[in-house]
Tab-separated table of C-alpha atoms in Angstrom:
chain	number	residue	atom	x	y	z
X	1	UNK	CA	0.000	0.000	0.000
X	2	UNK	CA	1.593	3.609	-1.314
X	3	UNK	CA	0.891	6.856	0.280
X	4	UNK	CA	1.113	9.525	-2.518
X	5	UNK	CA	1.446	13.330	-1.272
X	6	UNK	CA	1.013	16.285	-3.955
X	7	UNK	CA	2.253	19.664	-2.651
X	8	UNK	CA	1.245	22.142	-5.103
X	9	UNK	CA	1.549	25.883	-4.987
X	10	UNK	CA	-1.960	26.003	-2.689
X	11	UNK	CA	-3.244	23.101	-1.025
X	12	UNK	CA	-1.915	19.432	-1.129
X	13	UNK	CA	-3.571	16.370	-2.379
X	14	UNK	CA	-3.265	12.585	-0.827
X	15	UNK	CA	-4.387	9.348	-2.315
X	16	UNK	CA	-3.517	5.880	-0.516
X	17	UNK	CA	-3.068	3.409	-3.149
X	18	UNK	CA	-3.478	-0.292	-3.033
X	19	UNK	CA	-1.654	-0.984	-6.863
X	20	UNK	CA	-3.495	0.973	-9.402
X	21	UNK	CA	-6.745	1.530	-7.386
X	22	UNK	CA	-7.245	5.166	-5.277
X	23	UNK	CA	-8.383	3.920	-1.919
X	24	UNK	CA	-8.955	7.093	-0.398
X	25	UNK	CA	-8.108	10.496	-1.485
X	26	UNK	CA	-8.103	14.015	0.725
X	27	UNK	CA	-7.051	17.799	0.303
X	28	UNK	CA	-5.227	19.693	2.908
X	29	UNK	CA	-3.952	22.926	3.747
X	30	UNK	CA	0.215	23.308	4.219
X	31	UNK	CA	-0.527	23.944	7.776
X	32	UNK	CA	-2.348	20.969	7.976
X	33	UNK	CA	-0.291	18.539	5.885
X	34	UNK	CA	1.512	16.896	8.770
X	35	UNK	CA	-1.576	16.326	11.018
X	36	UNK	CA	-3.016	14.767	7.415
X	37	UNK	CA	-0.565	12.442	7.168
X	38	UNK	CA	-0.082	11.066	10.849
X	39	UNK	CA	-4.197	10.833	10.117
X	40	UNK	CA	-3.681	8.749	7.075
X	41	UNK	CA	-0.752	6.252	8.582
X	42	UNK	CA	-2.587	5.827	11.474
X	43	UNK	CA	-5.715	4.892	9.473
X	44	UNK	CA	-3.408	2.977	7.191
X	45	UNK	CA	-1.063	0.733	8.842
X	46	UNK	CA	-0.508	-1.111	5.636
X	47	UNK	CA	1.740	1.595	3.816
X	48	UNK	CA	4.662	0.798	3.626
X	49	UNK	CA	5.527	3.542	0.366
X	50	UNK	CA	5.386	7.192	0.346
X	51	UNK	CA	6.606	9.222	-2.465
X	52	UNK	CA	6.258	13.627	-1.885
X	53	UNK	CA	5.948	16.086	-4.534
X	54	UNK	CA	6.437	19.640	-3.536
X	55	UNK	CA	6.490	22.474	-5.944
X	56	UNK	CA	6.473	24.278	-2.705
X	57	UNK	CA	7.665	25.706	0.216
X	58	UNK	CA	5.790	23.812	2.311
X	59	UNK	CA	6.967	21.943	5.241
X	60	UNK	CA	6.319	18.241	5.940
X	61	UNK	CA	7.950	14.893	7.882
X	62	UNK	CA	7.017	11.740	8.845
X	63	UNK	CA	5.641	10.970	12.073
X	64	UNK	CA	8.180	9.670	14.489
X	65	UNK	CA	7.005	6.305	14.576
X	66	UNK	CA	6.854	5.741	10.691
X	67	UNK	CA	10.442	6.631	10.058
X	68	UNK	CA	11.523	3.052	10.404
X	69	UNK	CA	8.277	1.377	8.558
X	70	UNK	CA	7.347	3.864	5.811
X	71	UNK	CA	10.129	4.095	2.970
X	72	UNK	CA	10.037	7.650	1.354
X	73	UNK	CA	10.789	8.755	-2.178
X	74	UNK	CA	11.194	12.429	-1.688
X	75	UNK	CA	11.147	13.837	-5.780
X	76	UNK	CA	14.137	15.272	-7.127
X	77	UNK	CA	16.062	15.942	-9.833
X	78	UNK	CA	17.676	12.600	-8.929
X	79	UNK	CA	15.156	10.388	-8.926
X	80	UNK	CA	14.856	7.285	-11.268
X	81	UNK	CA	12.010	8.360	-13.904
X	82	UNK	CA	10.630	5.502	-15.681
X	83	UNK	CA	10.919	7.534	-19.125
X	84	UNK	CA	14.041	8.731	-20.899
X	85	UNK	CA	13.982	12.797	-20.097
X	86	UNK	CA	15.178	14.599	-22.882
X	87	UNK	CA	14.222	18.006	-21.633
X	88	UNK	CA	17.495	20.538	-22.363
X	89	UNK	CA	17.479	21.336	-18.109
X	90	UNK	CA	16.545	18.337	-16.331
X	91	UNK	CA	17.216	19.882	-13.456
X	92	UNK	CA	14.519	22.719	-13.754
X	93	UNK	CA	11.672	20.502	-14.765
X	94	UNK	CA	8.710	20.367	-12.552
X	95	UNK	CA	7.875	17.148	-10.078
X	96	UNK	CA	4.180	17.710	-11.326
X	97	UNK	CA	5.394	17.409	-15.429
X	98	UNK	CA	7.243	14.565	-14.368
X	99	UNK	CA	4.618	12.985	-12.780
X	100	UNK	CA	2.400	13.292	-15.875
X	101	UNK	CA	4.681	12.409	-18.361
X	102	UNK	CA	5.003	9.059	-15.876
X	103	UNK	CA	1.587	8.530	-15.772
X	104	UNK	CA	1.647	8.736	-19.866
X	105	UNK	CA	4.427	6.165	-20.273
X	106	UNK	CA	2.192	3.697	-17.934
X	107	UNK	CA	-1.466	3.694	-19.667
X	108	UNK	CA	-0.153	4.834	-22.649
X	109	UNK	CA	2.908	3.066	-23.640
X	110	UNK	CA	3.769	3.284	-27.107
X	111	UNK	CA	2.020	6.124	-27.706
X	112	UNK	CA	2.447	9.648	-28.559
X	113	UNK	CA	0.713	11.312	-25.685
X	114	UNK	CA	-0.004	15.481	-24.857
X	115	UNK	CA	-0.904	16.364	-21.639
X	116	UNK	CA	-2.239	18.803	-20.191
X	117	UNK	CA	-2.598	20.049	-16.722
X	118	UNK	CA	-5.066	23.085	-16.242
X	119	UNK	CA	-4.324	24.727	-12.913
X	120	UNK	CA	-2.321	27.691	-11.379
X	121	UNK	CA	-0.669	27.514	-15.150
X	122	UNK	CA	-1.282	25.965	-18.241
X	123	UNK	CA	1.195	23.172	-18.961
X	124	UNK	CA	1.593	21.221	-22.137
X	125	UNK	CA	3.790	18.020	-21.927
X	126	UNK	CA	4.577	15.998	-24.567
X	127	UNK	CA	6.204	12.205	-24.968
X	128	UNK	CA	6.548	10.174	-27.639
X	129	UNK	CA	5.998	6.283	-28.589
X	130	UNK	CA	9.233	5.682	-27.858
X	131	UNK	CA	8.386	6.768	-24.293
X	132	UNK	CA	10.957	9.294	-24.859
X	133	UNK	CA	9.731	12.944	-23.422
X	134	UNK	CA	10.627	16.016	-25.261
X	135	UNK	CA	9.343	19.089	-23.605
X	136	UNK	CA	6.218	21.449	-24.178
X	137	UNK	CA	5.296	24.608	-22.604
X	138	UNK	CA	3.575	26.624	-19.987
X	139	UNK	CA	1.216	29.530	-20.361
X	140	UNK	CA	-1.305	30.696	-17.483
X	141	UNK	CA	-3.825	29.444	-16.179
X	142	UNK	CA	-7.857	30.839	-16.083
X	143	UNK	CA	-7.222	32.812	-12.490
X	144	UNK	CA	-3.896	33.906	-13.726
X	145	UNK	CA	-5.456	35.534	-16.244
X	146	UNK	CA	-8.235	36.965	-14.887
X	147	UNK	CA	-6.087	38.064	-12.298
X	148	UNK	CA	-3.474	39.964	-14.311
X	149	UNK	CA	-6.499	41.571	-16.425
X	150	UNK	CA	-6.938	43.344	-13.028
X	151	UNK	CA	-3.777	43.925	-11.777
X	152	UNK	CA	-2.358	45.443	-14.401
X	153	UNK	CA	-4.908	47.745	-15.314
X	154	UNK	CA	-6.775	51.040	-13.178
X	155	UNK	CA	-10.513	49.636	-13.861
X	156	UNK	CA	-11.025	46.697	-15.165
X	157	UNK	CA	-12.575	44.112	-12.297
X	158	UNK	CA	-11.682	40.773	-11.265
X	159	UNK	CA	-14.191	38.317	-12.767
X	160	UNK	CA	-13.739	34.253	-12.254
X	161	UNK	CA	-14.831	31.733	-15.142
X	162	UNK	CA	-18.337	31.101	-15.498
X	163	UNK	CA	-20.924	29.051	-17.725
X	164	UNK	CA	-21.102	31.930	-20.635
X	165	UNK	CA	-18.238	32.875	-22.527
X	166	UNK	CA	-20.062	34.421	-25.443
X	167	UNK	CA	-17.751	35.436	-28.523
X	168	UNK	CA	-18.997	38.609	-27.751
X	169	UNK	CA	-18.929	40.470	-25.183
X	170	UNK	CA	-21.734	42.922	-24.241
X	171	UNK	CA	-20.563	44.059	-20.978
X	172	UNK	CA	-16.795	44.800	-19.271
X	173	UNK	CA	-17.461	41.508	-17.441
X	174	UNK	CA	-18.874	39.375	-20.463
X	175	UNK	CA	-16.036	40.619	-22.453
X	176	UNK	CA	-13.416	40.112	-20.404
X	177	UNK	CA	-15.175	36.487	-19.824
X	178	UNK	CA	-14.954	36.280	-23.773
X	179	UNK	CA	-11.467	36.862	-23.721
X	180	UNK	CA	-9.991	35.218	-21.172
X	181	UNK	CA	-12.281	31.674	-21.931
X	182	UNK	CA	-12.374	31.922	-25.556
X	183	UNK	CA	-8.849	33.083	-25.842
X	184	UNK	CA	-7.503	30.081	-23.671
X	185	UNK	CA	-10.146	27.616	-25.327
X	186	UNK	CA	-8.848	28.947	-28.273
X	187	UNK	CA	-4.764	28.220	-27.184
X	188	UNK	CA	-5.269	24.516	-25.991
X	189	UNK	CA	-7.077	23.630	-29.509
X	190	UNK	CA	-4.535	25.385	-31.697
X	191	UNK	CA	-1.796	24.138	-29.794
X	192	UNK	CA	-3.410	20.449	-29.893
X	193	UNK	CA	-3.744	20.776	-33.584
X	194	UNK	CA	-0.118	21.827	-34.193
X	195	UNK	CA	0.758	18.579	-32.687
X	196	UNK	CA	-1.507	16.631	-34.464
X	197	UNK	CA	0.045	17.834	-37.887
X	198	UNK	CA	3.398	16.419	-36.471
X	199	UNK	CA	2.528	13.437	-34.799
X	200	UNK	CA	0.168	10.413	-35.676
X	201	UNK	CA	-2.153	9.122	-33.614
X	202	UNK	CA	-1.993	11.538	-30.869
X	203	UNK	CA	-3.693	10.806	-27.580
X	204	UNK	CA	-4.258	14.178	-25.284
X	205	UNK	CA	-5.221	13.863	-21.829
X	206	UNK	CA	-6.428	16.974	-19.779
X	207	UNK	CA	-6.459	17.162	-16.377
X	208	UNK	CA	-5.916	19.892	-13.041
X	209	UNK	CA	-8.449	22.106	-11.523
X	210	UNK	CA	-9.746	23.452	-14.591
X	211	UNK	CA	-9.955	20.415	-16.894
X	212	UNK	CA	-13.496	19.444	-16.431
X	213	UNK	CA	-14.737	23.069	-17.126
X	214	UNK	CA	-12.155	22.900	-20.316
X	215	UNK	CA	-12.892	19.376	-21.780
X	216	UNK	CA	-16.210	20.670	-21.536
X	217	UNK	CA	-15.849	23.323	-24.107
X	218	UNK	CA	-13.218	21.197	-25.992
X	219	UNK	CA	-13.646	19.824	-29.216
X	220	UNK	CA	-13.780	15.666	-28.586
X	221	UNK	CA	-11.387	13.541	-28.345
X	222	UNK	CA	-9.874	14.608	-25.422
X	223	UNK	CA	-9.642	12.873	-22.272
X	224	UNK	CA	-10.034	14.175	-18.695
X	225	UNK	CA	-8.470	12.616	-16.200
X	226	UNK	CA	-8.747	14.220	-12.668
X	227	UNK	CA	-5.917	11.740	-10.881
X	228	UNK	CA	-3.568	11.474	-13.752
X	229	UNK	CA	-0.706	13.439	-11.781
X	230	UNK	CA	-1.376	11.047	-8.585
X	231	UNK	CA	-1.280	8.058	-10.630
X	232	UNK	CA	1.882	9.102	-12.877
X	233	UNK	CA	3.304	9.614	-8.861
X	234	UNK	CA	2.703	6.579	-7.984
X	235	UNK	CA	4.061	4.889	-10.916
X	236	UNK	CA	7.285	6.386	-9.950
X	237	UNK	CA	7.069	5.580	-6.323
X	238	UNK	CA	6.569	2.042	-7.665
X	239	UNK	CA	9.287	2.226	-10.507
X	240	UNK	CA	12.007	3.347	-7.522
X	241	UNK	CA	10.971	0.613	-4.982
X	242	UNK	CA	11.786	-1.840	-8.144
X	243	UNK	CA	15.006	-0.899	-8.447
């Protein structure tokens, strides 16, 4: 049984795993994330696995009495990935773009896979049949964007996604609604196309915070995947124990 922890830039996410199968699966604040996981270990005395993403600052530990009982794989630039990582800075790419690309190679092997996490940013990563992963990009996310519309200018006001995104925009709010949707809805399909001009039979997963409000307005085709990062972490937690 693996305990996986996901540390992103606002809350973290934990998922006991028994194999492939999500037993049980919380948020938590940073402040919090140590209480969560005594909680979980406690509840749990079968894990014997933990593996810890943190894009963070955030800090966590093991309770004292798992320290002996619970082996860790803390991510880092060092850690086995079960892909070959042909990134041009290995050492500057992302635990959660790792984790996806790993979660690719496993239910998608010998495939050309995009995916795409919708969250705090927009990231595209990319990996090829040969399970070989080349890269992408980042762009931001919906809040980012709605957020920069009003930081960066005197009036306009902070407005969150909603159901209508009209192409046009009667309103400040509707239009910058317009914009911000369309324009992103607009990004992830061009982008998705570009690669579909280059590479045959490409599968495209979307997942993150935003990805069911996305695939929703998404051409089809696309599959959402809400867990994909967790799995793709514990794939790795379970391709480092192998070793």
């Amino acid at each position: 049984m693996n305990l996986v922890v996901d540390i992103g830039n606002t809350i973290a996410k934990l998922a006991v795993f028994q194999q492939d199968e999500i037993l049980v699966k919380i948020s938590a604040g940073k402040s919090d994330l140590n209480k969560k996981i005594s909680e979980i270990l406690k509840l749990h005395p079968g894990i014997k696995n933990l593996v810890v993403s943190n894009v963070s600052s955030a800090k966590w530990e093991l309770p004292e009495g798992a320290k002996k009982s619970v082996r860790v794989v803390d991510l880092s630039a060092e850690t086995l990935l079960p892909f070959k990582n042909n990134y041009g800075t290995p050492a500057t790419l992302g635990n959660d773009r790792k984790a996806l690309i790993a979660a690719a190679v496993k239910y998608h092997a010998g495939k050309n896979v995009l995916v795409i996490d919708a969250g705090t940013c927009i990231t595209y990563d990319f990996k090829t049949a040969r399970e070989e992963y080349l890269g992408g990009g980042i762009s931001p996310g919906l809040k980012m964007r709605f957020l920069a519309l009003n930081n960066f200018t005197a009036n306009l006001p902070l407005v969150e996604a909603g159901e209508g995104h009209e192409l046009i925009g009667d309103s400040t709010t509707s239009s910058i609604t317009s914009g911000v949707v369309n324009g992103t809805l607009m990004e992830i399909e061009g982008i998705i196309g570009k690669y579909k001009e280059k590479y045959n039979n490409l599968i495209v997963i979307i997942t993150g915070g935003d990805a069911t409000f996305l695939s929703g307005n998404l051409k089809n085709g696309i599959f959402a995947n809400s867990n994909f990062l967790l799995e793709g972490l514990n794939f790795i937690l379970e391709f480092n124990i192998d070793q």
